[in-house]
Short mmCIF file of C-alpha atoms and ligand atoms in Angstrom, two decimals:
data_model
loop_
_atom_site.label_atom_id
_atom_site.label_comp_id
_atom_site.label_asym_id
_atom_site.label_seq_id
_atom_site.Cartn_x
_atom_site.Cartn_y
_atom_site.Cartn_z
CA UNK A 1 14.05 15.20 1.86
CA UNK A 2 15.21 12.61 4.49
CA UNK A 3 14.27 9.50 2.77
CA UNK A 4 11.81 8.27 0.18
CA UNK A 5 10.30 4.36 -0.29
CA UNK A 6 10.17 2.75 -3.60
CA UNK A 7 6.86 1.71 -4.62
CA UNK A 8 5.51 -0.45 -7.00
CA UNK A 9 3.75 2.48 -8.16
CA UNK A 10 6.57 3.72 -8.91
CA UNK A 11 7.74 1.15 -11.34
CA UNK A 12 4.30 1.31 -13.33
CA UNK A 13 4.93 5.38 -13.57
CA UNK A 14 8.32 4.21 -15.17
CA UNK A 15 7.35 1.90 -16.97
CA UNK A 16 4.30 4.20 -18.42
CA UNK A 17 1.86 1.91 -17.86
CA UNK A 18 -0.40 4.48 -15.88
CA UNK A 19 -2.51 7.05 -17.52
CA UNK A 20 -1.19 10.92 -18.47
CA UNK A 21 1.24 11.23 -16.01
CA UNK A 22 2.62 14.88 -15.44
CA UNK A 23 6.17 14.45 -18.03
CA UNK A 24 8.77 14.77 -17.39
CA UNK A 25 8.32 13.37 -14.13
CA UNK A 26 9.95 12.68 -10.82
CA UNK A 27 8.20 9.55 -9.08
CA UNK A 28 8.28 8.75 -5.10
CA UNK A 29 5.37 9.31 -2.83
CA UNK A 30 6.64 7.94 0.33
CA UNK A 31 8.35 10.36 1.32
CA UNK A 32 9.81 11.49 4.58
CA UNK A 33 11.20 15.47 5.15
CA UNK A 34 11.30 18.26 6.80
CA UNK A 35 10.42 21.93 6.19
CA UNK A 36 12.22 23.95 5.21
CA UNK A 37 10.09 26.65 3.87
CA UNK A 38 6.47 27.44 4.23
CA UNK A 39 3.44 29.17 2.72
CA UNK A 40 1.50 32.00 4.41
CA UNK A 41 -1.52 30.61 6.64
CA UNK A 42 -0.35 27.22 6.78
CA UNK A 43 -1.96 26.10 10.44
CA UNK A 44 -0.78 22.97 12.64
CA UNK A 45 3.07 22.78 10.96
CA UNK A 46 6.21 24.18 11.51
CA UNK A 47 9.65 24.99 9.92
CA UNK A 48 11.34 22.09 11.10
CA UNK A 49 8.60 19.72 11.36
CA UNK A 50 9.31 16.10 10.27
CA UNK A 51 6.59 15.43 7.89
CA UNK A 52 5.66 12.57 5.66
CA UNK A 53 4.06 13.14 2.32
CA UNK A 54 2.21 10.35 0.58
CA UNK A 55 0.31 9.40 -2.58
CA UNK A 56 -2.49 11.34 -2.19
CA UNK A 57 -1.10 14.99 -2.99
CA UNK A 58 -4.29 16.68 -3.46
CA UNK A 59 -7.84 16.26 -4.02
CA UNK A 60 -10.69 19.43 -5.04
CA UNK A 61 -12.79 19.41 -2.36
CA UNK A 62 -15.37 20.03 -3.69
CA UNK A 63 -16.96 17.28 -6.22
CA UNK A 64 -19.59 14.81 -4.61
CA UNK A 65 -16.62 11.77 -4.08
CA UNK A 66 -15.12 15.06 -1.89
CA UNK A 67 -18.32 15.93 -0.31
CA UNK A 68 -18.99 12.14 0.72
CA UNK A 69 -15.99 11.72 2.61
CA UNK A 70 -14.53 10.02 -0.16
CA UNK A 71 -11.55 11.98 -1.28
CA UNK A 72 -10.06 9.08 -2.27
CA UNK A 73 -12.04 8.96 -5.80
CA UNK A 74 -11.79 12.49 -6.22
CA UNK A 75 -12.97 13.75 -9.99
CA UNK A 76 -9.67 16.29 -10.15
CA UNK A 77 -7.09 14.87 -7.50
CA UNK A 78 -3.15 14.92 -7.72
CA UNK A 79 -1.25 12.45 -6.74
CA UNK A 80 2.56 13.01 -5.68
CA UNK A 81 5.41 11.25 -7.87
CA UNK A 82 2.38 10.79 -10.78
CA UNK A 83 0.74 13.52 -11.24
CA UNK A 84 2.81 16.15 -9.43
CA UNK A 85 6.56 15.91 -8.53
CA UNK A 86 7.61 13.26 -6.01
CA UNK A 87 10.33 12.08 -3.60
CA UNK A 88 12.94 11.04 -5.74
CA UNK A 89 14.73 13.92 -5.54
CA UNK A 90 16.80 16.26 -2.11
CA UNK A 91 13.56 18.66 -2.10
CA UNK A 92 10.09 18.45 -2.89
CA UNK A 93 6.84 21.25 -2.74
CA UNK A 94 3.37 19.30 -1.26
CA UNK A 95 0.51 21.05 -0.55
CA UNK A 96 0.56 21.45 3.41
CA UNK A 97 -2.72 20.18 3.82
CA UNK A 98 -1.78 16.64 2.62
CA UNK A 99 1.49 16.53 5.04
CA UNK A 100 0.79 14.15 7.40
CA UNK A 101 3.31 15.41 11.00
CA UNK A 102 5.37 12.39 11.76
CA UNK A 103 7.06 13.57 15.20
CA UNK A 104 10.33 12.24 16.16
CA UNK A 105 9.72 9.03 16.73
CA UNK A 106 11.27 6.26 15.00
CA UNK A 107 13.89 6.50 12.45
CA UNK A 108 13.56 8.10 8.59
CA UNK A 109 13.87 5.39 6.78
CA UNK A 110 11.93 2.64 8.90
CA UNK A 111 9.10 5.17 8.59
CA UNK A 112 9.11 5.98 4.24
CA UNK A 113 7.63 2.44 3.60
CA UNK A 114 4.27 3.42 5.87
CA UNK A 115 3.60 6.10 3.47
CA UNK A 116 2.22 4.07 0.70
CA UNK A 117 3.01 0.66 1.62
CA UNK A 118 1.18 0.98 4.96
CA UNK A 119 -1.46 3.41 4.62
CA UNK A 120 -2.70 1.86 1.53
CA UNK A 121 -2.47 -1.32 2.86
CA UNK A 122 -4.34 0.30 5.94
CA UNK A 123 -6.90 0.85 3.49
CA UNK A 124 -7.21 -2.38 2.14
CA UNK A 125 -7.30 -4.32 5.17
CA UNK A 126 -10.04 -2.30 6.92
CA UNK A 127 -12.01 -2.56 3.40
CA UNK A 128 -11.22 -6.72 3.90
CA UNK A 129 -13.85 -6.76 6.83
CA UNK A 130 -12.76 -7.70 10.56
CA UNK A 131 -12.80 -11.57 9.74
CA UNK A 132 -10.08 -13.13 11.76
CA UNK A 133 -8.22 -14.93 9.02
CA UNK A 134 -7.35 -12.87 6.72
CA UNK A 135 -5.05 -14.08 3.71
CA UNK A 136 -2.02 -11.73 1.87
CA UNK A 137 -1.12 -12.56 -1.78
CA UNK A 138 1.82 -10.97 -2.49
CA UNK A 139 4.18 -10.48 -0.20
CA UNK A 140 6.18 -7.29 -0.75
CA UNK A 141 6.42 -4.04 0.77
CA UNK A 142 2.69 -3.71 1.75
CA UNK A 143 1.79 -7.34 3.23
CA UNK A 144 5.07 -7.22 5.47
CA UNK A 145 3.63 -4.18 7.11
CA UNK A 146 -0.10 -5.43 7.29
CA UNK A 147 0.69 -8.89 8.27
CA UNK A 148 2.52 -7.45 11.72
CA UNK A 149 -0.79 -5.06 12.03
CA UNK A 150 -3.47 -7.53 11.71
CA UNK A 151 -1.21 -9.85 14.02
CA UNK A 152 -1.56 -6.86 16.29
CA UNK A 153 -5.61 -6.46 15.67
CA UNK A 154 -5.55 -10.28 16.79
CA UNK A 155 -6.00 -11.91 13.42
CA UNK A 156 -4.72 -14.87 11.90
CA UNK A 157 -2.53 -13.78 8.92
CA UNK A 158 -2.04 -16.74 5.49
CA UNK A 159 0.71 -15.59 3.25
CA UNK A 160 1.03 -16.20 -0.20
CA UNK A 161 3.90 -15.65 -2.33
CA UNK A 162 5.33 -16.57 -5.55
CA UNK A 163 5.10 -20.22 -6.10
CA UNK A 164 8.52 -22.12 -4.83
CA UNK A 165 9.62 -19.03 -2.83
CA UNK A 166 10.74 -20.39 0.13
CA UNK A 167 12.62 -17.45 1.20
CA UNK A 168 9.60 -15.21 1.20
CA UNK A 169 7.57 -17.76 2.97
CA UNK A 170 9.58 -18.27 5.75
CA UNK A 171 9.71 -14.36 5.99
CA UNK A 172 6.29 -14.41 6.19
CA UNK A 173 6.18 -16.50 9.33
CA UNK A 174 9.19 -14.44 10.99
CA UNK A 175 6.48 -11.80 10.63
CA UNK A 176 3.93 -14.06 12.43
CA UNK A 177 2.09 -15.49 9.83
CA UNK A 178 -0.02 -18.35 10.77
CA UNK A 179 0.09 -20.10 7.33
CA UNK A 180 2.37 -19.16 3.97
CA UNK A 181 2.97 -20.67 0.79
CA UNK A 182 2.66 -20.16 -2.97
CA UNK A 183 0.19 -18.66 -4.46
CA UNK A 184 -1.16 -22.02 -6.09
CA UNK A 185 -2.08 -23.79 -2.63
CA UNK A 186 -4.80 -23.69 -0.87
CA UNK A 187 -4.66 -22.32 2.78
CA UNK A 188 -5.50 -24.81 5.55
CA UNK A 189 -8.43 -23.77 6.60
CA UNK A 190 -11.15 -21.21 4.27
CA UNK A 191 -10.00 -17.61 4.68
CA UNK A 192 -12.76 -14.92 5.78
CA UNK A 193 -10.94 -12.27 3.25
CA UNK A 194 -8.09 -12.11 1.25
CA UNK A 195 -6.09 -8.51 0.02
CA UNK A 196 -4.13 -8.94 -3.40
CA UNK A 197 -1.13 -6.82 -3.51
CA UNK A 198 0.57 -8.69 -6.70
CA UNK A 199 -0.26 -7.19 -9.84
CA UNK A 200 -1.16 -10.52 -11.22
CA UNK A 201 -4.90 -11.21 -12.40
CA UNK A 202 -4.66 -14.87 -12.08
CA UNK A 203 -4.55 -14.34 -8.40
CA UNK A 204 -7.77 -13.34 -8.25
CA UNK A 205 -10.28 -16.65 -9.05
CA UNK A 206 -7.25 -18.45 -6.49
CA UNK A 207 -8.26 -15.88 -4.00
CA UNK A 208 -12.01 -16.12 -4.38
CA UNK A 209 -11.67 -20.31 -3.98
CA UNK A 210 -9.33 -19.81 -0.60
CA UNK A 211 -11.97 -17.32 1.30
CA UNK A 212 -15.42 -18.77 2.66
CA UNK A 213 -19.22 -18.22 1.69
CA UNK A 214 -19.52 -14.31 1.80
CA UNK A 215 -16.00 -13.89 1.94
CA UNK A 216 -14.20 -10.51 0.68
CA UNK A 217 -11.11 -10.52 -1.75
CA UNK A 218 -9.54 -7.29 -2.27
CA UNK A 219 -7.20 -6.24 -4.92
CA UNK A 220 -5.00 -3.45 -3.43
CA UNK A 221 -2.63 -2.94 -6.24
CA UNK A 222 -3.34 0.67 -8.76
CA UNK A 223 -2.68 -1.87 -11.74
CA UNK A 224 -3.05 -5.89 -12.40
CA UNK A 225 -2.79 -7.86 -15.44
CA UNK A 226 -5.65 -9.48 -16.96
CA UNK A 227 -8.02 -10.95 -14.79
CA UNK A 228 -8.97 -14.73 -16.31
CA UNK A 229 -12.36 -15.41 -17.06
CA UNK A 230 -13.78 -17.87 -14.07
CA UNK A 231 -17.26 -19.92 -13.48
CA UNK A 232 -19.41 -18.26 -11.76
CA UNK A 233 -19.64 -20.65 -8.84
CA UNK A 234 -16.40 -19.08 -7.52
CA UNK A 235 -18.50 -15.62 -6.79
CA UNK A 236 -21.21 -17.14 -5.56
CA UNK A 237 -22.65 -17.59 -2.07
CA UNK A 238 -22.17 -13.74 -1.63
CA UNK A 239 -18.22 -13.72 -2.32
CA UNK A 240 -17.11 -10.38 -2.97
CA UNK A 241 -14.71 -8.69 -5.00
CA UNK A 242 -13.47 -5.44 -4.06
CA UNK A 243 -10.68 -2.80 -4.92
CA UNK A 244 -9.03 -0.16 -3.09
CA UNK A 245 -8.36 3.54 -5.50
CA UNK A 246 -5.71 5.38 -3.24
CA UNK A 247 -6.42 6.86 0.29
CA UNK A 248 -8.40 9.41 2.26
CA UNK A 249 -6.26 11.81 4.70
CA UNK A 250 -8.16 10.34 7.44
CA UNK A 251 -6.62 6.60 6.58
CA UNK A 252 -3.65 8.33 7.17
CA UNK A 253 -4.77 10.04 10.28
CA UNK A 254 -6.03 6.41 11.22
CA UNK A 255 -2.88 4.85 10.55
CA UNK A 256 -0.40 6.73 12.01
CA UNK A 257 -2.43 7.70 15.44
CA UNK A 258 -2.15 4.07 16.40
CA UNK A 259 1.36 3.29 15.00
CA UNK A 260 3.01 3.91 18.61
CA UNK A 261 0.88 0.50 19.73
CA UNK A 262 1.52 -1.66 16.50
CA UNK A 263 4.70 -1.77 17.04
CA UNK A 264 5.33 -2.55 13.32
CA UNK A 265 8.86 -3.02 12.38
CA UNK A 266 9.47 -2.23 8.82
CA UNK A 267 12.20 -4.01 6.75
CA UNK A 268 14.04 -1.97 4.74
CA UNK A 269 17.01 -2.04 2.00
CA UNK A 270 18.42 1.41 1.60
CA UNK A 271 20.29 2.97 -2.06
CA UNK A 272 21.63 6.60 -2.06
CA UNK A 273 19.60 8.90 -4.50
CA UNK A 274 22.46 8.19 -7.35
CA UNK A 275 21.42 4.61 -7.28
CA UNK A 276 17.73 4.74 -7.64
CA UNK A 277 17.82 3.06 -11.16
CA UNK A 278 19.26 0.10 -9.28
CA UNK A 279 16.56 -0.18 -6.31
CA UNK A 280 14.00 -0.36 -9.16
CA UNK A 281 15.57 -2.90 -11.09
CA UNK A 282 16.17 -4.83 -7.46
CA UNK A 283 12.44 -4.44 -6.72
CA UNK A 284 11.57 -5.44 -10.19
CA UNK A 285 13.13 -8.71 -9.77
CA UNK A 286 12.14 -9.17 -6.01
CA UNK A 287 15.79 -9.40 -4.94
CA UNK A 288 14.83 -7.81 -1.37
CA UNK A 289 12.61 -8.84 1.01
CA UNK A 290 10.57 -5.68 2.71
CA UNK A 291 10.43 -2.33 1.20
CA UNK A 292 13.38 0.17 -0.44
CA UNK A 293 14.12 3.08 0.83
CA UNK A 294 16.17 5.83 -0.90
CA UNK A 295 18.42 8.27 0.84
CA UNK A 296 19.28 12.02 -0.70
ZN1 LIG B 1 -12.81 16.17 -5.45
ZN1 LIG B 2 2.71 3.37 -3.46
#
């Protein structure tokens, strides 16, 4: 193990608000290693090999979600640092299959976040359409990567964070964000989509009012609180609301074949291993801006 992101996901696995979870269990799926052992028959990596390992830890291959190129929603899947052991840890077994190579470029830690952070949010933004103005509620971890990639696609990018955070606003903008401000505003102009990566329900009729007629709102996040009830005329004129279940290998194929152009910049606190209870707690109360990153 090189280094390992902290995840939201990884608080809800904590904080057992997921379903069955392999227990005991060790969390982290953004993780970034190198081999140091390998099976028999294992094609296209080598001892050595800087490798990143993400959510999706394995899928059957062979029920129709598999069959349909949608591995994602697989009926018997495993999923590292939930349902099989993750990255918080100096060693961890994946299957080789779900290794994505990383090469050499670019350094350990600024690459952990893109794991989760990034491909998910990879998945989310090409699920939000190719509408131009594209608006990111909650800006953690995820947004901070996808508003420098849909900067880079040519998009406008609206950020919306916690009402009153300034700080987070203007870190939006350092990250080229057209527009930001609190979750309670409306953006300046209608939005063609609109990703959710806050866990927070009530975000979701705000979201649906800020995009256009036939706009798309998608709700990223693995778990959200209650969603409110809403009138109807919110929806309407072909509005639609979406979510995003995990990711397909070939996301993360996507992803990280054009990661040399993006040119994405990742901003990162680092903890040692020992101090992992305290980079949840710190990500808990949003007292970083960017993503967490923990070194073994
Ligand atoms: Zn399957
Ligand atoms: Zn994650």
């Amino acid at each position: 193990m090189l280094a390992c992101g902290v995840c939201r996901t990884d608080l809800h696995v904590v904080d057992g608000e997921l379903p069955s979870p392999k227990s005991p269990i060790i969390p982290g799926h953004e993780i970034v290693g190198r081999i140091d052992a390998i099976g028999a028959g294992v094609e296209g990596l080598s001892l050595g090999d800087r490798v990143g390992i993400p959510w999706l830890g394995h899928t059957c291959g062979v029920c129709s979600f598999c069959r349909l190129q949608r591995e994602n929603l697989c009926d018997d899947p495993l999923f590292t640092g939930y349902t099989r052991d993750g990255g918080f840890a100096t060693a961890a077994i994946a299957d080789a299959r779900f290794a994505f190579p990383l090469g050499e470029t670019g350094s350990d830690v600024s690459l952990a976040p893109l794991l989760c952070a990034g491909l998910i949010g990879w998945r989310s933004l090409v699920i939000a359409g190719d509408g131009k103005k594209v608006g990111l509620y909650g800006f953690g971890a995820a947004a901070h990567i996808i508003a420098q990639v849909a900067k880079w696609q040519g998009r406008s990018v609206y950020g919306f964070t916690r009402p009153g955070d300034l700080a987070t606003q203007a870190f939006a903008r350092s990250l080229g964000a057209k527009w930001a401000g609190g979750s309670d505003e409306m953006p300046p102009e209608p939005l063609d989509a609109a990703i959710i990566f806050a866990t927070v329900g009530d975000l979701v009729p705000l979201a649906l009012k800020a995009v256009r007629k036939g706009g798309r709102v998608v709700c990223a996040g693995i778990h959200m609180s209650e969603i409110p009830s809403f009138p109807y005329e919110l929806l309407w004129e072909e509005r639609q609301l979406v979510s995003v279940a995990n990711l397909t290998r070939k996301d993360g194929i996507d992803f990280l074949r054009q990661l040399p152009e993006m040119g994405i910049v990742t901003s990162t606190t680092s903890y040692p291993l020992e101090q992992v209870n305290e980079a949840l707690a710190d990500l808990r109360a949003g007292r970083f801006e960017g993503a967490a990153v923990l070194i073994p």
